[in-house]
């Protein structure tokens, strides 16, 4: 299904609308902040002893006429007309995206990952709602900052530590086996690097597996992989201490051929450091793919390049 972008007042970065200073309208949902903790709330914010509750909008819900102007809700990420993320208080995020038909919802993947009791932190799903053309995912924030933001202040020891940590996480996730290519619920994964640049958008598992087979990947076994482990999707401590890592944004994650894990690091500029973080933005993914090679992961970069040209 082709996604139809909206503009003007219906632009995705205007998905949250304000009713009053403590109440907001989000499509068919009403979000209300209370200045106290509550067992009945959708989530509590113990930083300022407040709580947030989501309910369904009704015919008696007041109109959202005020512009979004709140100390509690801030737009923190805006990807053109495709998606937007708001911080809510001190503990939560709201991710709004256009719905991609047939694609595994991120909430399903996150719940699966948390059920594996991984060694790394992931966001906890608070609520996931689906409107006519958009999804609204409420998540508990992983404490810390992105690796990209932390990078300029990290010394060589910590940079190497995080390279090894992420390579080890890739190996840990690859122990989670799947019976077939695709999301953890059997739906599709929106992995654009498995489409030829000139091809129409078809994220069906059969189409993407055919691409993997054309590159000579072993498609008799499938392992879990987060295929977008760039520095903005890795959360580290504000001040390095324990060295623990959090992983976010599981939109392009599921069961892939094992060879794709290292290959993706080698070919995806989207997993680079930002130019402001380092003069050599390729260093991060270059070192991670090298560590993956030392851990026994192969790649099919040459075959991928030939396949793209074919």
Coordinates of N, CA and C in Angstrom, one line a residue, residues 31-264:
X31 N -4.8 12.3 26.1 CA -3.7 12.2 27.1 C -3.8 13.3 28.2
X32 N -3.9 12.8 29.4 CA -4.1 13.8 30.5 C -3.0 13.6 31.5
X33 N -2.4 14.8 32.0 CA -1.4 14.8 33.0 C -2.0 15.2 34.3
X34 N -1.7 14.4 35.4 CA -2.1 14.7 36.7 C -0.9 15.0 37.6
X35 N -1.0 16.0 38.5 CA 0.2 16.3 39.3 C 0.4 15.4 40.5
X36 N 0.2 14.2 40.4 CA 0.4 13.2 41.4 C 0.5 11.8 40.8
X37 N 1.1 10.9 41.5 CA 1.2 9.5 41.1 C -0.1 8.8 41.2
X38 N -0.3 7.8 40.3 CA -1.6 7.1 40.4 C -1.4 5.7 39.9
X39 N -2.0 4.7 40.6 CA -2.0 3.3 40.2 C -2.9 3.1 38.9
X40 N -3.8 4.0 38.7 CA -4.7 3.9 37.6 C -4.2 4.5 36.3
X41 N -3.1 5.2 36.4 CA -2.5 5.9 35.2 C -1.9 4.9 34.2
X42 N -1.7 5.4 33.0 CA -1.0 4.6 32.0 C 0.4 4.4 32.4
X43 N 1.0 5.5 32.9 CA 2.3 5.5 33.4 C 2.5 6.6 34.4
X44 N 3.5 6.4 35.3 CA 3.9 7.4 36.3 C 5.2 8.0 36.0
X45 N 5.4 9.3 36.3 CA 6.6 10.0 36.1 C 7.1 10.4 37.5
X46 N 8.0 9.5 38.1 CA 8.5 9.7 39.4 C 9.5 10.9 39.6
X47 N 9.9 11.4 38.5 CA 10.9 12.5 38.5 C 10.2 13.8 39.1
X48 N 8.9 14.0 38.7 CA 8.2 15.2 39.2 C 6.9 14.7 39.9
X49 N 6.8 13.5 40.2 CA 5.6 12.9 40.9 C 4.3 13.3 40.2
X50 N 4.3 13.0 38.9 CA 3.1 13.2 38.1 C 2.7 11.9 37.4
X51 N 1.6 11.9 36.8 CA 1.1 10.7 36.1 C 0.4 11.1 34.8
X52 N 0.4 10.1 33.9 CA -0.2 10.4 32.5 C -1.2 9.2 32.2
X53 N -2.4 9.6 31.8 CA -3.4 8.6 31.5 C -3.9 8.8 30.1
X54 N -4.0 7.7 29.4 CA -4.6 7.7 28.0 C -6.0 7.1 28.1
X55 N -6.9 7.8 27.5 CA -8.3 7.3 27.3 C -8.8 7.5 25.9
X56 N -9.8 6.9 25.5 CA -10.4 7.1 24.2 C -11.2 8.4 24.2
X57 N -11.0 9.1 23.1 CA -11.8 10.4 22.9 C -13.3 10.0 22.7
X58 N -14.2 10.9 23.2 CA -15.6 10.7 23.1 C -16.2 11.9 22.4
X59 N -17.5 11.9 22.2 CA -18.2 13.0 21.6 C -18.2 14.2 22.5
X60 N -17.9 14.0 23.8 CA -17.9 15.1 24.8 C -16.5 15.6 25.0
X61 N -15.5 15.1 24.4 CA -14.1 15.5 24.5 C -14.0 17.0 23.9
X62 N -13.5 17.9 24.7 CA -13.3 19.3 24.2 C -12.5 19.3 22.9
X63 N -12.7 20.4 22.2 CA -11.9 20.5 20.9 C -10.5 20.9 21.3
X64 N -9.5 20.5 20.5 CA -8.1 20.9 20.7 C -7.9 22.1 19.8
X65 N -8.1 23.3 20.4 CA -8.0 24.5 19.6 C -6.7 25.3 19.9
X66 N -6.0 25.0 21.0 CA -4.8 25.7 21.4 C -3.6 25.1 20.6
X67 N -2.6 25.9 20.2 CA -1.4 25.4 19.6 C -0.6 24.6 20.7
X68 N 0.1 23.6 20.3 CA 0.9 22.8 21.2 C 2.0 23.6 21.8
X69 N 1.8 24.0 23.1 CA 2.8 24.8 23.8 C 2.8 24.4 25.2
X70 N 3.7 23.4 25.5 CA 3.6 22.8 26.9 C 5.1 22.5 27.3
X71 N 5.3 22.8 28.6 CA 6.6 22.4 29.2 C 6.8 20.9 29.3
X72 N 5.7 20.1 29.1 CA 5.7 18.7 29.3 C 5.9 17.9 28.1
X73 N 5.5 18.5 26.9 CA 5.6 17.8 25.7 C 6.4 18.5 24.6
X74 N 7.5 17.9 24.1 CA 8.3 18.6 23.1 C 8.6 17.7 21.9
X75 N 8.6 18.2 20.8 CA 8.9 17.5 19.6 C 10.5 17.3 19.6
X76 N 10.9 16.1 19.6 CA 12.4 15.8 19.7 C 13.0 15.2 18.4
X77 N 12.1 14.7 17.5 CA 12.6 14.1 16.3 C 11.6 14.2 15.2
X78 N 12.0 14.7 14.1 CA 11.1 15.0 13.0 C 11.7 14.6 11.7
X79 N 11.3 13.4 11.1 CA 11.9 12.9 9.9 C 11.0 13.4 8.7
X80 N 11.2 14.6 8.3 CA 10.4 15.1 7.2 C 9.0 14.9 7.3
X81 N 8.4 14.2 6.4 CA 6.9 13.9 6.5 C 6.6 12.5 6.8
X82 N 7.6 11.7 7.3 CA 7.5 10.3 7.5 C 7.1 9.9 8.9
X83 N 7.8 10.6 9.9 CA 7.5 10.2 11.3 C 7.9 11.4 12.2
X84 N 7.5 11.3 13.4 CA 7.8 12.3 14.4 C 7.8 11.7 15.8
X85 N 8.6 12.2 16.7 CA 8.7 11.7 18.1 C 8.6 12.9 19.0
X86 N 7.8 12.7 20.1 CA 7.7 13.7 21.1 C 8.1 13.1 22.4
X87 N 8.8 13.9 23.3 CA 9.1 13.5 24.6 C 7.9 14.0 25.5
X88 N 7.5 13.1 26.4 CA 6.3 13.4 27.3 C 6.8 13.3 28.7
X89 N 6.9 14.5 29.4 CA 7.4 14.5 30.7 C 8.9 14.0 30.7
X90 N 9.3 13.3 31.8 CA 10.6 12.9 31.9 C 10.9 11.4 31.6
X91 N 9.8 10.7 31.3 CA 9.9 9.2 31.3 C 9.4 8.6 30.0
X92 N 8.7 9.3 29.1 CA 8.0 8.6 28.0 C 8.3 9.4 26.7
X93 N 8.1 8.6 25.6 CA 8.1 9.1 24.3 C 6.9 8.7 23.5
X94 N 6.4 9.5 22.6 CA 5.4 9.1 21.7 C 5.9 9.1 20.2
X95 N 5.9 8.0 19.6 CA 6.4 7.9 18.2 C 5.2 7.8 17.3
X96 N 5.1 8.7 16.3 CA 4.0 8.7 15.4 C 4.6 8.4 14.0
X97 N 4.0 7.3 13.3 CA 4.5 6.9 12.0 C 3.3 6.6 11.1
X98 N 3.5 6.7 9.8 CA 2.4 6.2 8.9 C 2.4 4.7 9.0
X99 N 1.3 4.1 9.0 CA 1.1 2.7 9.0 C 1.6 2.1 7.7
X100 N 2.4 1.1 7.8 CA 2.9 0.3 6.6 C 2.2 -1.0 6.6
X101 N 1.3 -1.3 5.7 CA 0.5 -2.5 5.7 C 1.3 -3.7 5.6
X102 N 1.1 -4.7 6.4 CA 1.8 -6.0 6.3 C 3.1 -6.0 7.0
X103 N 3.5 -4.9 7.7 CA 4.8 -4.8 8.4 C 4.6 -5.0 9.9
X104 N 5.5 -5.8 10.5 CA 5.4 -6.1 11.9 C 5.5 -4.8 12.7
X105 N 4.5 -4.5 13.6 CA 4.6 -3.3 14.4 C 5.8 -3.3 15.3
X106 N 6.4 -2.2 15.6 CA 7.5 -2.1 16.4 C 7.2 -2.6 17.9
X107 N 6.0 -2.3 18.3 CA 5.6 -2.8 19.7 C 5.7 -4.3 19.8
X108 N 5.3 -5.0 18.8 CA 5.3 -6.5 18.8 C 6.8 -6.9 18.9
X109 N 7.7 -6.3 18.1 CA 9.1 -6.7 18.2 C 9.7 -6.4 19.5
X110 N 9.4 -5.2 20.1 CA 9.9 -4.8 21.4 C 9.5 -5.8 22.5
X111 N 8.2 -6.2 22.4 CA 7.7 -7.1 23.5 C 8.4 -8.5 23.3
X112 N 8.6 -8.9 22.1 CA 9.4 -10.1 21.8 C 10.8 -10.0 22.4
X113 N 11.5 -9.0 22.1 CA 12.9 -8.8 22.6 C 12.9 -8.8 24.1
X114 N 12.0 -8.1 24.8 CA 12.0 -8.0 26.2 C 11.7 -9.4 26.8
X115 N 10.9 -10.2 26.1 CA 10.6 -11.6 26.6 C 11.8 -12.5 26.6
X116 N 12.8 -12.1 25.8 CA 14.1 -12.9 25.7 C 15.0 -12.6 26.9
X117 N 14.6 -11.6 27.7 CA 15.4 -11.1 28.8 C 16.9 -10.9 28.4
X118 N 17.1 -9.9 27.5 CA 18.4 -9.7 26.9 C 19.3 -9.0 27.9
X119 N 20.6 -9.0 27.6 CA 21.6 -8.4 28.5 C 21.6 -6.8 28.4
X120 N 20.9 -6.3 27.3 CA 20.9 -4.9 27.1 C 19.5 -4.4 27.4
X121 N 19.4 -3.0 27.6 CA 18.1 -2.4 27.8 C 17.3 -2.1 26.5
X122 N 16.0 -2.1 26.6 CA 15.2 -1.7 25.5 C 14.0 -0.9 26.1
X123 N 13.3 -0.1 25.2 CA 12.2 0.6 25.7 C 11.0 -0.3 26.1
X124 N 10.3 0.0 27.1 CA 9.1 -0.7 27.5 C 7.9 -0.1 26.8
X125 N 7.1 -0.9 26.2 CA 5.9 -0.5 25.5 C 4.8 -0.1 26.6
X126 N 4.4 1.2 26.5 CA 3.3 1.6 27.4 C 1.9 1.5 26.8
X127 N 1.9 1.8 25.5 CA 0.6 1.7 24.8 C 0.9 1.8 23.3
X128 N 0.1 1.2 22.4 CA 0.3 1.3 21.0 C -1.1 1.4 20.4
X129 N -1.4 2.5 19.7 CA -2.7 2.7 19.1 C -2.6 2.9 17.6
X130 N -3.6 2.5 16.9 CA -3.6 2.6 15.4 C -4.8 3.4 15.0
X131 N -4.5 4.5 14.3 CA -5.5 5.3 13.7 C -5.8 4.9 12.3
X132 N -6.4 5.8 11.5 CA -6.7 5.5 10.1 C -5.5 5.3 9.3
X133 N -4.5 6.1 9.4 CA -3.3 6.0 8.6 C -2.0 6.1 9.4
X134 N -2.1 6.3 10.7 CA -0.9 6.4 11.6 C -0.9 5.5 12.8
X135 N 0.2 5.2 13.3 CA 0.3 4.5 14.5 C 0.9 5.4 15.6
X136 N 0.5 5.2 16.8 CA 0.9 6.0 18.0 C 1.5 5.1 19.0
X137 N 2.8 5.1 19.1 CA 3.5 4.2 20.0 C 4.1 5.0 21.2
X138 N 3.6 4.6 22.4 CA 4.1 5.3 23.6 C 5.1 4.3 24.3
X139 N 6.2 4.9 24.6 CA 7.3 4.1 25.1 C 7.9 4.7 26.4
X140 N 8.4 3.9 27.3 CA 9.2 4.3 28.4 C 10.6 4.6 27.9
X141 N 11.2 5.7 28.2 CA 12.5 6.1 27.7 C 13.6 5.2 28.3
X142 N 14.6 4.9 27.5 CA 15.8 4.2 28.1 C 16.7 5.3 28.6
X143 N 17.1 5.3 29.9 CA 17.9 6.4 30.4 C 19.2 6.5 29.7
X144 N 19.7 7.8 29.6 CA 21.0 8.0 29.0 C 20.9 8.9 27.8
X145 N 22.0 8.8 26.9 CA 22.0 9.6 25.7 C 22.4 8.7 24.6
X146 N 22.2 9.1 23.3 CA 22.7 8.3 22.2 C 24.2 8.3 22.2
X147 N 24.7 7.2 21.6 CA 26.1 7.0 21.4 C 26.6 8.2 20.5
X148 N 25.8 8.6 19.6 CA 26.3 9.7 18.7 C 26.5 11.0 19.5
X149 N 25.6 11.3 20.4 CA 25.7 12.5 21.2 C 26.9 12.4 22.2
X150 N 27.1 11.2 22.7 CA 28.2 10.9 23.7 C 29.6 10.9 23.0
X151 N 29.6 10.5 21.7 CA 30.9 10.2 21.1 C 32.0 11.2 21.2
X152 N 31.8 12.5 21.0 CA 32.9 13.4 21.1 C 33.6 13.5 22.5
X153 N 32.9 13.1 23.5 CA 33.5 13.1 24.9 C 34.0 11.8 25.3
X154 N 33.9 10.8 24.5 CA 34.4 9.4 24.9 C 35.9 9.3 24.5
X155 N 36.6 8.7 25.4 CA 38.0 8.4 25.1 C 38.1 7.1 24.3
X156 N 39.3 6.7 23.9 CA 39.5 5.5 23.1 C 39.0 4.2 23.8
X157 N 39.2 4.1 25.1 CA 38.8 3.0 25.8 C 37.3 2.8 25.6
X158 N 36.5 3.8 25.9 CA 35.1 3.7 25.9 C 34.5 3.5 24.4
X159 N 35.2 4.1 23.5 CA 34.8 3.9 22.1 C 34.9 2.4 21.7
X160 N 36.1 1.9 22.1 CA 36.3 0.4 21.8 C 35.4 -0.4 22.6
X161 N 35.1 0.0 23.8 CA 34.1 -0.8 24.6 C 32.8 -0.9 24.0
X162 N 32.3 0.2 23.4 CA 31.0 0.2 22.8 C 31.0 -0.6 21.5
X163 N 32.1 -0.6 20.8 CA 32.2 -1.4 19.6 C 32.0 -2.9 19.9
X164 N 32.7 -3.3 20.9 CA 32.7 -4.7 21.4 C 31.3 -5.0 21.9
X165 N 30.7 -4.1 22.7 CA 29.4 -4.3 23.3 C 28.3 -4.5 22.2
X166 N 28.3 -3.7 21.2 CA 27.3 -3.9 20.1 C 27.6 -5.1 19.3
X167 N 28.8 -5.5 19.0 CA 29.1 -6.7 18.3 C 28.6 -7.9 19.1
X168 N 28.8 -7.8 20.5 CA 28.4 -8.9 21.3 C 26.8 -9.0 21.4
X169 N 26.2 -7.8 21.3 CA 24.7 -7.8 21.3 C 24.2 -8.4 20.0
X170 N 24.9 -8.2 18.9 CA 24.5 -8.8 17.6 C 24.6 -10.3 17.7
X171 N 25.7 -10.8 18.3 CA 25.9 -12.2 18.5 C 24.8 -12.8 19.4
X172 N 24.5 -12.1 20.5 CA 23.4 -12.5 21.4 C 22.1 -12.6 20.7
X173 N 21.7 -11.6 19.9 CA 20.4 -11.7 19.2 C 20.4 -12.7 18.2
X174 N 21.5 -13.0 17.6 CA 21.6 -14.1 16.5 C 21.4 -15.5 17.1
X175 N 21.3 -15.6 18.4 CA 21.0 -16.9 19.0 C 19.5 -17.1 19.0
X176 N 18.7 -16.1 18.7 CA 17.3 -16.2 18.7 C 16.9 -16.6 17.3
X177 N 16.5 -17.9 17.1 CA 16.3 -18.4 15.7 C 14.8 -18.3 15.3
X178 N 14.7 -18.1 14.0 CA 13.3 -18.1 13.4 C 13.2 -19.2 12.3
X179 N 11.9 -19.5 12.0 CA 11.7 -20.6 11.1 C 11.7 -20.1 9.6
X180 N 11.5 -18.7 9.5 CA 11.4 -18.2 8.1 C 11.8 -16.7 8.2
X181 N 12.1 -16.1 7.0 CA 12.5 -14.7 6.9 C 11.2 -13.9 7.3
X182 N 11.5 -12.8 8.1 CA 10.4 -11.9 8.4 C 10.3 -11.4 9.8
X183 N 9.3 -10.7 10.1 CA 9.1 -10.2 11.5 C 8.8 -11.3 12.5
X184 N 8.9 -11.0 13.7 CA 8.7 -12.0 14.8 C 7.2 -12.5 14.8
X185 N 6.3 -11.8 14.2 CA 4.9 -12.3 14.1 C 4.6 -12.8 12.7
X186 N 5.6 -13.0 11.9 CA 5.4 -13.6 10.5 C 5.1 -12.5 9.5
X187 N 5.0 -11.3 9.8 CA 4.8 -10.2 8.8 C 6.1 -9.8 8.2
X188 N 6.1 -8.6 7.6 CA 7.2 -8.2 6.8 C 8.1 -7.2 7.6
X189 N 9.3 -7.1 7.1 CA 10.3 -6.1 7.6 C 10.6 -5.1 6.5
X190 N 10.6 -3.8 6.8 CA 10.8 -2.8 5.8 C 12.3 -2.5 5.6
X191 N 13.0 -3.5 5.1 CA 14.5 -3.4 4.9 C 14.8 -3.0 3.5
X192 N 14.9 -1.7 3.3 CA 15.1 -1.1 1.9 C 16.4 -1.5 1.2
X193 N 17.4 -1.9 2.0 CA 18.7 -2.3 1.4 C 18.6 -3.7 0.7
X194 N 17.4 -4.4 0.9 CA 17.2 -5.6 0.2 C 16.3 -5.4 -1.0
X195 N 16.1 -4.1 -1.4 CA 15.4 -3.8 -2.6 C 16.4 -3.1 -3.6
X196 N 16.3 -3.4 -4.9 CA 17.2 -2.7 -5.8 C 16.7 -1.3 -5.9
X197 N 17.6 -0.4 -6.1 CA 17.3 1.1 -6.1 C 16.3 1.4 -7.2
X198 N 16.2 0.6 -8.2 CA 15.2 0.9 -9.3 C 13.9 0.1 -9.2
X199 N 13.8 -0.7 -8.2 CA 12.7 -1.6 -8.0 C 11.5 -1.0 -7.3
X200 N 10.3 -1.4 -7.5 CA 9.2 -0.9 -6.7 C 9.3 -1.4 -5.3
X201 N 8.6 -0.7 -4.4 CA 8.7 -1.0 -3.0 C 7.8 -2.3 -2.7
X202 N 8.5 -3.4 -2.4 CA 7.9 -4.6 -2.1 C 8.6 -5.3 -1.0
X203 N 8.1 -5.1 0.3 CA 8.8 -5.6 1.4 C 8.3 -7.0 1.8
X204 N 7.6 -7.7 0.9 CA 7.1 -9.0 1.3 C 8.3 -9.9 1.6
X205 N 8.1 -10.8 2.6 CA 9.2 -11.7 3.0 C 9.7 -12.5 1.8
X206 N 8.8 -13.0 0.9 CA 9.2 -13.8 -0.2 C 10.2 -13.0 -1.1
X207 N 9.8 -11.7 -1.4 CA 10.7 -10.9 -2.2 C 12.0 -10.6 -1.6
X208 N 12.1 -10.3 -0.3 CA 13.4 -10.0 0.3 C 14.2 -11.3 0.4
X209 N 13.6 -12.4 0.7 CA 14.4 -13.6 0.8 C 14.9 -14.0 -0.6
X210 N 14.1 -13.7 -1.6 CA 14.6 -14.0 -3.0 C 15.9 -13.2 -3.3
X211 N 15.9 -11.9 -2.8 CA 17.1 -11.1 -3.0 C 18.3 -11.7 -2.2
X212 N 18.0 -12.2 -1.0 CA 19.1 -12.8 -0.2 C 19.7 -14.0 -1.0
X213 N 18.8 -14.8 -1.5 CA 19.2 -16.0 -2.2 C 20.0 -15.7 -3.5
X214 N 19.6 -14.6 -4.1 CA 20.3 -14.1 -5.3 C 21.7 -13.7 -5.0
X215 N 21.9 -13.3 -3.8 CA 23.3 -12.9 -3.4 C 24.1 -14.1 -2.8
X216 N 23.5 -15.2 -2.8 CA 24.2 -16.4 -2.3 C 24.2 -16.6 -0.8
X217 N 23.3 -15.9 -0.1 CA 23.2 -16.1 1.4 C 22.6 -17.4 1.7
X218 N 23.0 -18.0 2.8 CA 22.4 -19.2 3.3 C 21.0 -18.9 3.9
X219 N 20.0 -19.4 3.2 CA 18.6 -19.1 3.7 C 17.9 -20.3 4.2
X220 N 18.7 -21.2 4.8 CA 18.2 -22.4 5.4 C 17.9 -22.1 6.9
X221 N 18.6 -21.1 7.4 CA 18.5 -20.7 8.8 C 18.3 -19.2 8.9
X222 N 17.5 -18.7 9.9 CA 17.2 -17.3 10.0 C 17.5 -16.9 11.5
X223 N 18.1 -15.8 11.7 CA 18.4 -15.4 13.1 C 17.9 -13.9 13.3
X224 N 17.7 -13.6 14.5 CA 17.1 -12.3 14.8 C 18.2 -11.2 14.7
X225 N 17.9 -10.1 14.1 CA 18.8 -9.0 13.9 C 18.1 -7.7 13.9
X226 N 18.7 -6.7 14.6 CA 18.3 -5.3 14.5 C 19.2 -4.7 13.4
X227 N 18.6 -4.4 12.3 CA 19.3 -4.0 11.1 C 19.5 -2.5 11.0
X228 N 19.5 -1.8 12.1 CA 19.7 -0.4 12.0 C 20.4 0.1 13.3
X229 N 21.6 -0.5 13.6 CA 22.3 -0.2 14.8 C 23.3 0.9 14.6
X230 N 22.8 2.0 14.1 CA 23.7 3.2 14.0 C 23.8 3.8 15.4
X231 N 24.7 4.8 15.5 CA 25.0 5.4 16.8 C 23.8 6.2 17.4
X232 N 22.8 6.6 16.6 CA 21.6 7.2 17.2 C 20.6 6.2 17.8
X233 N 20.8 5.0 17.5 CA 19.9 3.9 18.0 C 20.5 3.1 19.2
X234 N 21.6 3.6 19.7 CA 22.3 3.0 20.8 C 22.4 4.0 21.9
X235 N 21.9 3.6 23.1 CA 21.9 4.5 24.3 C 23.0 4.1 25.2
X236 N 23.7 5.1 25.7 CA 24.8 4.8 26.6 C 24.6 5.7 27.9
X237 N 25.3 5.5 28.9 CA 25.2 6.3 30.1 C 25.7 7.7 29.8
X238 N 25.1 8.7 30.6 CA 25.5 10.1 30.4 C 26.9 10.2 30.8
X239 N 27.4 9.5 31.8 CA 28.8 9.4 32.2 C 29.2 8.0 32.2
X240 N 30.1 7.5 31.4 CA 30.4 6.1 31.3 C 30.8 5.6 32.7
X241 N 30.2 4.5 33.1 CA 30.5 3.9 34.4 C 30.5 2.3 34.3
X242 N 29.3 1.8 34.2 CA 29.1 0.3 34.0 C 29.4 -0.1 32.6
X243 N 29.2 0.8 31.6 CA 29.3 0.4 30.2 C 28.1 -0.3 29.6
X244 N 27.0 -0.2 30.4 CA 25.8 -0.9 29.9 C 25.2 -0.1 28.7
X245 N 24.5 -0.8 27.8 CA 24.0 -0.3 26.6 C 22.5 -0.5 26.4
X246 N 21.8 0.4 25.9 CA 20.4 0.3 25.5 C 20.3 0.3 24.0
X247 N 19.3 -0.4 23.5 CA 19.0 -0.4 22.0 C 17.6 0.1 21.8
X248 N 17.4 1.0 20.8 CA 16.1 1.5 20.5 C 15.8 1.4 19.0
X249 N 14.6 1.8 18.7 CA 14.1 1.8 17.3 C 14.3 0.4 16.6
X250 N 13.3 -0.5 16.9 CA 13.3 -1.8 16.4 C 12.4 -1.9 15.2
X251 N 12.3 -0.9 14.4 CA 11.4 -0.9 13.2 C 11.9 -1.8 12.1
X252 N 13.2 -1.9 12.0 CA 13.8 -2.8 10.9 C 14.5 -3.9 11.7
X253 N 13.7 -4.8 12.2 CA 14.3 -5.9 13.0 C 13.4 -7.2 12.8
X254 N 14.1 -8.3 12.9 CA 13.3 -9.6 12.7 C 14.3 -10.7 12.3
X255 N 13.8 -11.7 11.6 CA 14.6 -12.8 11.2 C 15.2 -12.6 9.8
X256 N 16.5 -12.6 9.8 CA 17.3 -12.5 8.5 C 18.3 -13.7 8.4
X257 N 18.8 -13.9 7.2 CA 20.0 -14.7 7.0 C 21.1 -14.1 7.9
X258 N 21.9 -15.0 8.5 CA 23.0 -14.5 9.4 C 24.0 -13.6 8.6
X259 N 24.2 -13.8 7.4 CA 25.2 -13.0 6.6 C 24.8 -11.6 6.5
X260 N 23.5 -11.3 6.7 CA 23.0 -9.9 6.5 C 23.5 -9.0 7.7
X261 N 23.8 -9.6 8.8 CA 24.1 -8.8 10.0 C 25.4 -8.0 9.7
X262 N 26.5 -8.6 9.3 CA 27.7 -7.9 9.0 C 27.6 -7.1 7.7
X263 N 26.9 -7.7 6.7 CA 26.8 -7.0 5.5 C 26.2 -5.6 5.7
X264 N 25.1 -5.5 6.5 CA 24.4 -4.2 6.6 C 25.4 -3.2 7.2

